Tab-separated table of C-alpha atoms in Angstrom:
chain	number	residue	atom	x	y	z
U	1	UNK	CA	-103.853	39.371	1.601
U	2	UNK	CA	-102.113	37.082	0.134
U	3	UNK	CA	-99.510	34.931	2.635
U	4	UNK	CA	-95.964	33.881	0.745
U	5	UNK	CA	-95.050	30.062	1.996
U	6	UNK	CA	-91.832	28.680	1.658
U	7	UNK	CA	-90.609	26.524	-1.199
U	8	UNK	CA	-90.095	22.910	-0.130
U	9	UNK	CA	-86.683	22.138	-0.141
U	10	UNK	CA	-85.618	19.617	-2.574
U	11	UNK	CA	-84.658	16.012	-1.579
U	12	UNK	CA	-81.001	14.493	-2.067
U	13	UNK	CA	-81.531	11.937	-4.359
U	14	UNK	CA	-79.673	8.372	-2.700
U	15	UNK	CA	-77.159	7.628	-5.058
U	16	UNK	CA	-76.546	10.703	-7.137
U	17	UNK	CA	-75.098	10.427	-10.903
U	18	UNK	CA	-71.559	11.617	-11.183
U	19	UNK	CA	-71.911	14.052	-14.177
U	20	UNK	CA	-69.834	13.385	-17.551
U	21	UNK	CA	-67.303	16.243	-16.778
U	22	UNK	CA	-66.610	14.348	-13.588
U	23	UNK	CA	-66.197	11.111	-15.101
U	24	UNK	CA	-63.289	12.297	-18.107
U	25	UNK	CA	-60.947	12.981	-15.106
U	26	UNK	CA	-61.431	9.535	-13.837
U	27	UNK	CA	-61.019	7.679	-16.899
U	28	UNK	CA	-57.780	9.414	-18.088
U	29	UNK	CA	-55.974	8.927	-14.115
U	30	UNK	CA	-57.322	5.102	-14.988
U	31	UNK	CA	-55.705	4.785	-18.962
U	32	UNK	CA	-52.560	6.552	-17.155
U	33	UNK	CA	-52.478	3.879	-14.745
U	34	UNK	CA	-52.776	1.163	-16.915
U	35	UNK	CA	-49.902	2.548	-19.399
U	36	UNK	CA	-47.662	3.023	-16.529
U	37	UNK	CA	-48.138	-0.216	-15.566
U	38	UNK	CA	-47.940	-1.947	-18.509
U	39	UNK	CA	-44.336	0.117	-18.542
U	40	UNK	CA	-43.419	-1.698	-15.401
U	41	UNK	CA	-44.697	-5.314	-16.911
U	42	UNK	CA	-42.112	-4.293	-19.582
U	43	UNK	CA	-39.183	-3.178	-17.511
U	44	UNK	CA	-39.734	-6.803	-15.712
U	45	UNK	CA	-39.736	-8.818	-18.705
U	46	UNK	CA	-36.739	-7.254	-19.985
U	47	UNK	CA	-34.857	-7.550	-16.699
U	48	UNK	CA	-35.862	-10.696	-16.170
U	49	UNK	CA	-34.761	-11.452	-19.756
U	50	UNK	CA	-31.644	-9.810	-19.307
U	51	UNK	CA	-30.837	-11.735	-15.793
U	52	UNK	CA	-31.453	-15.091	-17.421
U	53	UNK	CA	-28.891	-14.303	-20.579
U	54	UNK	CA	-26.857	-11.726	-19.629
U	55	UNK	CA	-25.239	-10.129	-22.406
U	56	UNK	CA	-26.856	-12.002	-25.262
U	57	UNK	CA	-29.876	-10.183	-24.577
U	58	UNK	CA	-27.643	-7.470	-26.272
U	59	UNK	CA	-25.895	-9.549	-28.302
U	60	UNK	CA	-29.090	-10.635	-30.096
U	61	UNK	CA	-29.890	-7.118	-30.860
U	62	UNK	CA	-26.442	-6.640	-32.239
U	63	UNK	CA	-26.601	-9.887	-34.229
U	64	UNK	CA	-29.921	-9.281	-36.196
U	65	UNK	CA	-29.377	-5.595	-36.925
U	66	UNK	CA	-26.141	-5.436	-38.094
U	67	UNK	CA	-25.525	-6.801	-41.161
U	68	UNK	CA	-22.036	-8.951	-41.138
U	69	UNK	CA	-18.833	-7.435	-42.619
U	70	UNK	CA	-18.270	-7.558	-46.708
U	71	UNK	CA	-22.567	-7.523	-47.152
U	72	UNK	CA	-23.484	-4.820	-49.147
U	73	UNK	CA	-26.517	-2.536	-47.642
U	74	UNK	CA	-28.758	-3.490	-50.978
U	75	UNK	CA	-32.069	-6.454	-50.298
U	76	UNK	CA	-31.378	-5.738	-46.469
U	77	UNK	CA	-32.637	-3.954	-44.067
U	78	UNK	CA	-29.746	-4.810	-41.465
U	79	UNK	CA	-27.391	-1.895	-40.684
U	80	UNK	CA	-23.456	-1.453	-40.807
U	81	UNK	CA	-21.982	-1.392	-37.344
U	82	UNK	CA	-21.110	2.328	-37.935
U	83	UNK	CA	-24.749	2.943	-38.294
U	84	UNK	CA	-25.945	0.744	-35.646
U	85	UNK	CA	-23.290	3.142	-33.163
U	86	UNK	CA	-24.942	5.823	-34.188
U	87	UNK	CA	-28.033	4.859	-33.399
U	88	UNK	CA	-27.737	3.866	-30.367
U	89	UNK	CA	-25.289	6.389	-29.338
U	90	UNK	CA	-22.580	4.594	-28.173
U	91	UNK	CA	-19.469	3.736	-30.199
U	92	UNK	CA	-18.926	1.283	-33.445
U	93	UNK	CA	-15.932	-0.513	-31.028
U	94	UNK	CA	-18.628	-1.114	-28.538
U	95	UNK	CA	-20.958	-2.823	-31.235
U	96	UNK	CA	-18.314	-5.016	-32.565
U	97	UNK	CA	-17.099	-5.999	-29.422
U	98	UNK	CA	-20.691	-7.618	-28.814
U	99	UNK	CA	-20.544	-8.411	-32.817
U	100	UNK	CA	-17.109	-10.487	-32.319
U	101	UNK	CA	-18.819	-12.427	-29.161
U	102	UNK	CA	-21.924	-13.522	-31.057
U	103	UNK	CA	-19.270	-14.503	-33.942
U	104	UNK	CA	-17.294	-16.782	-31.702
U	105	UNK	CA	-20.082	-18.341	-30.163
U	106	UNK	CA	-22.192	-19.033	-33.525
U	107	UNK	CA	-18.842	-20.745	-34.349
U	108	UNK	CA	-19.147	-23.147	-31.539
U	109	UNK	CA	-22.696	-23.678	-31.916
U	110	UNK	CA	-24.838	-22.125	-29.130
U	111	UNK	CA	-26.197	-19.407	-30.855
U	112	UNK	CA	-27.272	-19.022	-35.335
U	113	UNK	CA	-25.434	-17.406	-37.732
U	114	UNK	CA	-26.283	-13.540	-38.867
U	115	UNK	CA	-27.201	-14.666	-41.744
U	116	UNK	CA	-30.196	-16.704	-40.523
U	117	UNK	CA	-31.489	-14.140	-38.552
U	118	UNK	CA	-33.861	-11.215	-39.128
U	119	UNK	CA	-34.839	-7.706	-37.299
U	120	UNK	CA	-36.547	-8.436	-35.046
U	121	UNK	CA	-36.364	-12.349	-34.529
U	122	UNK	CA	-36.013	-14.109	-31.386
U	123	UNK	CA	-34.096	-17.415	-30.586
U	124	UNK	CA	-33.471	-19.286	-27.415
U	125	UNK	CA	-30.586	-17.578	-25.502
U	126	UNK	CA	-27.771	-19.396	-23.649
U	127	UNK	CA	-27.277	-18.890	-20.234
U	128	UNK	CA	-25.874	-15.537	-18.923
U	129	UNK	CA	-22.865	-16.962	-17.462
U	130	UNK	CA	-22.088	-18.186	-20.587
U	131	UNK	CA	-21.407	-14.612	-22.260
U	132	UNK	CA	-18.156	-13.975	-19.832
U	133	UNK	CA	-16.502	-16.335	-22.414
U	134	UNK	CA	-16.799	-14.989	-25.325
U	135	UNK	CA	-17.074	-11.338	-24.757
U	136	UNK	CA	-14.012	-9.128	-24.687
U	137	UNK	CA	-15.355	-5.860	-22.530
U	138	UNK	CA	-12.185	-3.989	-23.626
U	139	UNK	CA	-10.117	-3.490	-26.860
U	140	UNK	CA	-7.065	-3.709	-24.898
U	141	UNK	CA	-7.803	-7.089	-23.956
U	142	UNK	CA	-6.783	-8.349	-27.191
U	143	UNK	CA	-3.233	-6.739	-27.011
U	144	UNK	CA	-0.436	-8.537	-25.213
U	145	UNK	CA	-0.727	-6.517	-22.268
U	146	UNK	CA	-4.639	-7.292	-22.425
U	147	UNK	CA	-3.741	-11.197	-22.687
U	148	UNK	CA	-1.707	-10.877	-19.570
U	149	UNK	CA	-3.565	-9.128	-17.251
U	150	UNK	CA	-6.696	-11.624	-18.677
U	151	UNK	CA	-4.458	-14.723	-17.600
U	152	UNK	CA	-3.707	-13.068	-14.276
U	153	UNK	CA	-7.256	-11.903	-13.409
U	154	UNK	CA	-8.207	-15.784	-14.349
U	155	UNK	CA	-5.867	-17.417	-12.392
U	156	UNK	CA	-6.830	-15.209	-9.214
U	157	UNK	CA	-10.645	-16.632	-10.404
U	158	UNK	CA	-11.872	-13.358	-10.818
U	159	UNK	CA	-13.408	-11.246	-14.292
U	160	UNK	CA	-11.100	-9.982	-16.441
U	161	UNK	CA	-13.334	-7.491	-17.404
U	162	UNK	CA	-12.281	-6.014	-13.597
U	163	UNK	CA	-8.669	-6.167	-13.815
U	164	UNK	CA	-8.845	-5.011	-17.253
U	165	UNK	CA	-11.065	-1.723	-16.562
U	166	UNK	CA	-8.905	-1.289	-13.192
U	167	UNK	CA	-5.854	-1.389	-15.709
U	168	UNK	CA	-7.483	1.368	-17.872
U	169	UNK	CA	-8.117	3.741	-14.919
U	170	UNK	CA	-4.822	3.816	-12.557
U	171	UNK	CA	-5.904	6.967	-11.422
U	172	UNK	CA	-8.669	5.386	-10.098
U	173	UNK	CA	-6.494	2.896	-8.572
U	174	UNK	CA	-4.266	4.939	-6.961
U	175	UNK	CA	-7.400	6.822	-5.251
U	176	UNK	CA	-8.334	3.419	-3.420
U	177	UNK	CA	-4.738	2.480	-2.329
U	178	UNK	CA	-4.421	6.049	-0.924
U	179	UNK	CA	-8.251	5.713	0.607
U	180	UNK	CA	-8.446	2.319	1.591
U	181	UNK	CA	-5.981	0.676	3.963
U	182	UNK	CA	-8.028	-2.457	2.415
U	183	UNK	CA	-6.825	-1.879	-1.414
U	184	UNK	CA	-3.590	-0.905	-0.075
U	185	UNK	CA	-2.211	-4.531	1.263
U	186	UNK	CA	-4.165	-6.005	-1.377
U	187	UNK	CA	-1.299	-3.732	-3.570
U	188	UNK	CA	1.563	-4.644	-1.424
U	189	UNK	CA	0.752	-8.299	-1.788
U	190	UNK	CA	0.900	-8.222	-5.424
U	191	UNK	CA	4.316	-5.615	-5.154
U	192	UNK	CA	5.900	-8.078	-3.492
U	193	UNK	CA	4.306	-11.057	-5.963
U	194	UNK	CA	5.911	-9.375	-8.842
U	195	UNK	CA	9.446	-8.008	-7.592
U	196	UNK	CA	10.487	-11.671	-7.139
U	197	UNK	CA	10.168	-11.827	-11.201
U	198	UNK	CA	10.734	-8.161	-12.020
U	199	UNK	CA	14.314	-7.476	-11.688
U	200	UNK	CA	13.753	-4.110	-12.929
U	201	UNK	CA	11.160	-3.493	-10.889
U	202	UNK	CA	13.545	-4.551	-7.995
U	203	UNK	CA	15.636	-1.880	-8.629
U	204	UNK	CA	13.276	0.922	-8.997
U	205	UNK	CA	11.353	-0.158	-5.098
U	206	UNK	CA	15.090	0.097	-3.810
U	207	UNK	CA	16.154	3.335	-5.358
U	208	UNK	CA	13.220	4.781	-4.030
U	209	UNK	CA	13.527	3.583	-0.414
U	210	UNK	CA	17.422	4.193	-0.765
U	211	UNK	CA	16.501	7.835	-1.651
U	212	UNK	CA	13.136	8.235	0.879
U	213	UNK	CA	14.722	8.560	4.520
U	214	UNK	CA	11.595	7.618	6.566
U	215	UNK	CA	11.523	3.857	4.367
U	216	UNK	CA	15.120	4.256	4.649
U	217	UNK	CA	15.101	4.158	8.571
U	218	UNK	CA	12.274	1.994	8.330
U	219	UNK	CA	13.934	-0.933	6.275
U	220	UNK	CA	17.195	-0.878	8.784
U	221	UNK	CA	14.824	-1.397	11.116
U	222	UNK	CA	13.005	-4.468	10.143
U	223	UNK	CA	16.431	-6.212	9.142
U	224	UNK	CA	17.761	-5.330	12.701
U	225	UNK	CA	14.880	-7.116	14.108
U	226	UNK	CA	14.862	-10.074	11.428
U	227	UNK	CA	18.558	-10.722	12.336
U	228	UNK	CA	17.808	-11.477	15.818
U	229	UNK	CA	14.457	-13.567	15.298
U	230	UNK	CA	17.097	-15.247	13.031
U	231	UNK	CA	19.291	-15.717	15.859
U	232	UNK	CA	16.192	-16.884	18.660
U	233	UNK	CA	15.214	-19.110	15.800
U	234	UNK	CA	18.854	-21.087	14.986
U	235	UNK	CA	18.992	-21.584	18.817
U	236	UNK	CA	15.503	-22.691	19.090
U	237	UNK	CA	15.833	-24.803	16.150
U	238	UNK	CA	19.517	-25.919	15.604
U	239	UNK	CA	19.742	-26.272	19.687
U	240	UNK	CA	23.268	-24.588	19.424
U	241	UNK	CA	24.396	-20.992	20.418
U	242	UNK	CA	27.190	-17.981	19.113
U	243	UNK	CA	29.553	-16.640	22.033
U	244	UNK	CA	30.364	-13.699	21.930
U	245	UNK	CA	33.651	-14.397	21.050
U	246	UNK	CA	32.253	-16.221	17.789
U	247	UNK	CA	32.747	-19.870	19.864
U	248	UNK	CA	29.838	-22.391	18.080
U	249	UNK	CA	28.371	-24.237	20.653
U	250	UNK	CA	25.502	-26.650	21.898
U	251	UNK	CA	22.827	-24.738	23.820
U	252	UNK	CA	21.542	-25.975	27.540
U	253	UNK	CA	18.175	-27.321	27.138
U	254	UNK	CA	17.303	-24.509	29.585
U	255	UNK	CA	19.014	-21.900	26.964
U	256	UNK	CA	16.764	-23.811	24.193
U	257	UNK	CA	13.487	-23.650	25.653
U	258	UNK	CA	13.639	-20.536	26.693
U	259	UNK	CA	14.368	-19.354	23.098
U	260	UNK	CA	11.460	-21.776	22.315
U	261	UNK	CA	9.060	-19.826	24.219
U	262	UNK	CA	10.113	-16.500	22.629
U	263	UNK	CA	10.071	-17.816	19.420
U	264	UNK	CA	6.337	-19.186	19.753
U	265	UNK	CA	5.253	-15.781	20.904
U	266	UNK	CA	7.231	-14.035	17.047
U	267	UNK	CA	5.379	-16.594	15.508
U	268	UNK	CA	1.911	-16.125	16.867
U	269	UNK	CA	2.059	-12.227	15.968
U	270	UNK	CA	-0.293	-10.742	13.205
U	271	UNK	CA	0.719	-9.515	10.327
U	272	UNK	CA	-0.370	-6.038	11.554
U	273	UNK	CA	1.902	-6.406	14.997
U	274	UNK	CA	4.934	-4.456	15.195
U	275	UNK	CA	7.456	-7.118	15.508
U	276	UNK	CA	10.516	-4.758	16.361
U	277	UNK	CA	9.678	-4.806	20.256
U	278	UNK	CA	9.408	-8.463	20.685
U	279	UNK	CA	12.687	-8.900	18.679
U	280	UNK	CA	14.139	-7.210	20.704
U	281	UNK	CA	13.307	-8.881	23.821
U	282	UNK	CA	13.625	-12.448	22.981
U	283	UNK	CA	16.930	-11.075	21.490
U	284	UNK	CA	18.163	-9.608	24.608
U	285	UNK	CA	17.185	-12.753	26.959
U	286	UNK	CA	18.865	-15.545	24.678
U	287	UNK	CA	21.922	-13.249	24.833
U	288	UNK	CA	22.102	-12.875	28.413
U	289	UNK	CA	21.697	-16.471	28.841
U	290	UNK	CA	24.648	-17.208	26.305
U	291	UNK	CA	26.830	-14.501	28.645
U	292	UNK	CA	25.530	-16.235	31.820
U	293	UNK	CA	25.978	-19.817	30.435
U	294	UNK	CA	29.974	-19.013	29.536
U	295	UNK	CA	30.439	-17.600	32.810
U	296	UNK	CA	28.930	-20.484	34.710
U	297	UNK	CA	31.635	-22.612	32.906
U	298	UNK	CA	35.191	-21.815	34.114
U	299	UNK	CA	36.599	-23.973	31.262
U	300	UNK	CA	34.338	-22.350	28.927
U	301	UNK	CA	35.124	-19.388	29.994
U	302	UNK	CA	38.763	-19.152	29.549
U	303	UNK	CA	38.476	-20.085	26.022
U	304	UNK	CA	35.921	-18.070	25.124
U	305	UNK	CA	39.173	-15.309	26.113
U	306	UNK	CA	41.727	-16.856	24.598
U	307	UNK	CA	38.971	-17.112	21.252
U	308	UNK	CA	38.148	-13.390	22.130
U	309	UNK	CA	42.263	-12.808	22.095
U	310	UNK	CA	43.134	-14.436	19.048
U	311	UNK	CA	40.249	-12.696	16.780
U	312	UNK	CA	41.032	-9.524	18.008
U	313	UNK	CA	45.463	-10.167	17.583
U	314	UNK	CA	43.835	-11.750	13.835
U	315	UNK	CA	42.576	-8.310	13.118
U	316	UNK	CA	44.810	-6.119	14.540
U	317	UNK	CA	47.582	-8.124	12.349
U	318	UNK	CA	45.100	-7.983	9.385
U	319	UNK	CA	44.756	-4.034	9.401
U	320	UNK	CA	48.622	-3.824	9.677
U	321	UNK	CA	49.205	-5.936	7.409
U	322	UNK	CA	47.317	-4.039	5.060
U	323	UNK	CA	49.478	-0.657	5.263
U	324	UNK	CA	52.301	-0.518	2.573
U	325	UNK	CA	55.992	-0.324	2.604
U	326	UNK	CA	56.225	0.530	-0.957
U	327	UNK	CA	56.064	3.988	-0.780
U	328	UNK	CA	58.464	5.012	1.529
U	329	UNK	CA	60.144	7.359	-0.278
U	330	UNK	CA	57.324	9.270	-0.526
U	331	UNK	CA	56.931	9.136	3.171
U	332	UNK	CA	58.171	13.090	3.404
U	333	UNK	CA	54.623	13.684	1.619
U	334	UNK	CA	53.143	12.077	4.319
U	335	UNK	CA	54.932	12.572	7.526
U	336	UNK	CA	53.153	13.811	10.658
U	337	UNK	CA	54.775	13.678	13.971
U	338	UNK	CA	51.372	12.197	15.563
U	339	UNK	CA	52.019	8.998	13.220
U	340	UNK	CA	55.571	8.096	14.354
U	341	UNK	CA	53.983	8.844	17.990
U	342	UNK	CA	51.088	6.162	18.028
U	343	UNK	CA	53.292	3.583	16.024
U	344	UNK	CA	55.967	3.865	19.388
U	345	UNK	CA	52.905	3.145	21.124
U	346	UNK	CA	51.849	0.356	19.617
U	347	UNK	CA	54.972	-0.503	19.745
U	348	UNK	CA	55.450	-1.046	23.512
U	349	UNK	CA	51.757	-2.205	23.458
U	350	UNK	CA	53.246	-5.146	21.931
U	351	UNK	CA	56.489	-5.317	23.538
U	352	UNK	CA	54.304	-5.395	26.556
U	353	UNK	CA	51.744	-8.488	25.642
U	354	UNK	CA	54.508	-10.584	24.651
U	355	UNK	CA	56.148	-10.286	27.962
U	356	UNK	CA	52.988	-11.152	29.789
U	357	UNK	CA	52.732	-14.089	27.517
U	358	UNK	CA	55.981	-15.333	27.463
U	359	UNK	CA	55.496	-15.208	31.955
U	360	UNK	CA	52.459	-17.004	31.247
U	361	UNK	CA	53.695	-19.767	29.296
U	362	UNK	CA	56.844	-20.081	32.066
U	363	UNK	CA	54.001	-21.057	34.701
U	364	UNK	CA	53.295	-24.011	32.636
């Protein structure tokens, strides 16, 4: 008989061989690697290129591809501008924009000519700051309008090339004033920078708040309350006071400081407080005071009726004065009973003030 025995099993070898099918895998996840990073070694050289020069990064491109205006295409390889654009799938006005900026600036020296440079060629860049002054990001920049919003954007020491784009888009400007409550007194500040040189635009802002009743209400309301931080501020600051008769006359200290103190607390308001309440405040104590100061004063007080007296006998004579005679043969056109009525009534108003006065003056 013959007995079977079991195979011996076979022993796992210490460091096993990884076969050739296993290895391909390997190798191609390592070459994939390597090209992707050599990808990012690129992206950083160019970036770092571009942060150091800016736009002549570009502008070098531009400058040794495209072949300058007038050159025939014959014994070079350099492109128009047109086919440059195409290329590169952006627009010939874009390429000639960088075109013009290398131009300018081989003019003054910092960078060569087109003509000494080749596909391909590098030469030491200026700095990217540099570029700002020479390029013109927009077409429009050139025109007059262009020019002036340049100058502007300049003097506020900002980039033309934002004002300018802002400029192109006022859609897009519109969409932040309405958004932003930011944008939108950045836009009033520069309103009211330009009315006081922009007659016609003068006109226009008041026709619309003449025909908008909200901005109609709202204007008589500010002037209301300018008026009488106008009048805190003369008595404050000219130390004299308005009766209410119209008498002009030196203010108590008392009167003074007190409209002082009310004026310090206008002044100290932001921009954003609504100064309408406090107006009206410091308004209403000054005038009191004025009322209580003529009434402490008997002297003062009795002229401030007979000034009170004569402005109101001034106008009453005034608006007589001012009804015509001429026409009194027309009068039957005219006639209502209710006239003749109120003049006999006016009449004996009169007839009765004289009297008074004429006792008055007999005491004296």
């Amino acid at each position: 008989m013959t007995v079977a025995t079991a195979a011996p099993e076979a022993a796992e070898p210490a460091d096993a061989e990884v076969p050739p099918a296993a290895a391909a895998p390997e190798a191609a996840r390592t070459a994939e690697g390597e090209a992707a990073a050599a990808l990012v070694e690129r992206d950083a050289r160019e970036f770092g290129a571009y942060a150091r020069t800016g736009g002549w990064t570009f502008g070098l491109k531009v400058a040794r591809s495209v072949r300058p205006g007038g050159q025939h295409a014959e014994g070079t390889p350099k492109l128009s501008a047109k086919e440059f654009a195409e290329l590169a799938g952006c627009s010939a006005d874009r390429v000639m924009r960088f075109y013009k900026a290398w131009d300018k600036a081989a003019d003054d020296g910092l960078v060569p000519h087109f003509e000494a440079l080749a596909p391909g060629q590098d030469v030491e860049l200026p700095d990217a700051d540099v570029w700002l002054a020479y390029y013109v990001p927009r077409s429009s920049a050139t025109s007059a309008r262009g020019t002036a919003i340049t100058a502007a954007a300049e003097a506020e020491g900002i980039r033309p090339t934002k004002a300018l784009e802002v400029a192109e888009n006022p859609t897009a400007l519109r969409a932040a004033i309405l958004a932003d409550p930011g944008t939108a007194q950045a836009a009033r500040h520069a309103l009211l920078d330009r009315l006081k040189e922009d007659p016609a635009l003068q006109t226009e802002l008041a026709r619309d708040i003449a025909r908008t009743d909200e901005l109609k209400k709202a204007v008589a309301g500010e002037a209301r309350a300018a008026d009488r931080i106008e009048y805190v501020r003369k008595v404050a600051e000219e130390g004299q006071i308005r009766t209410p008769a119209g008498q002009t006359l030196d203010a108590p200290a008392e009167l003074r400081a007190e409209a002082e103190r009310h004026l310090t607390l206008l002044d100290e308001l932001d921009d954003s407080e609504e100064a309408g309440e406090w107006a009206t405040e410091a308004y209403d104590t000054v005038k009191n005071l004025v009322a209580e100061t003529v009434e402490s004063d008997p002297e003062l007080r009795v002229q401030e009726r007979r000034t009170k007296f004569y402005s109101s006998l001034q106008k009453a004579t005034k608006v007589f004065e001012e009804l015509t005679l001429d026409d009194a043969a027309d009068f039957d056109d005219i006639y209502e009973d209710d006239m003749v009525q109120r003049l006999e009534e006016l009449q004996q108003a009169i007839h009765t003030c004289i009297t008074a006065l004429r006792k008055a003056s007999a005491t004296h």
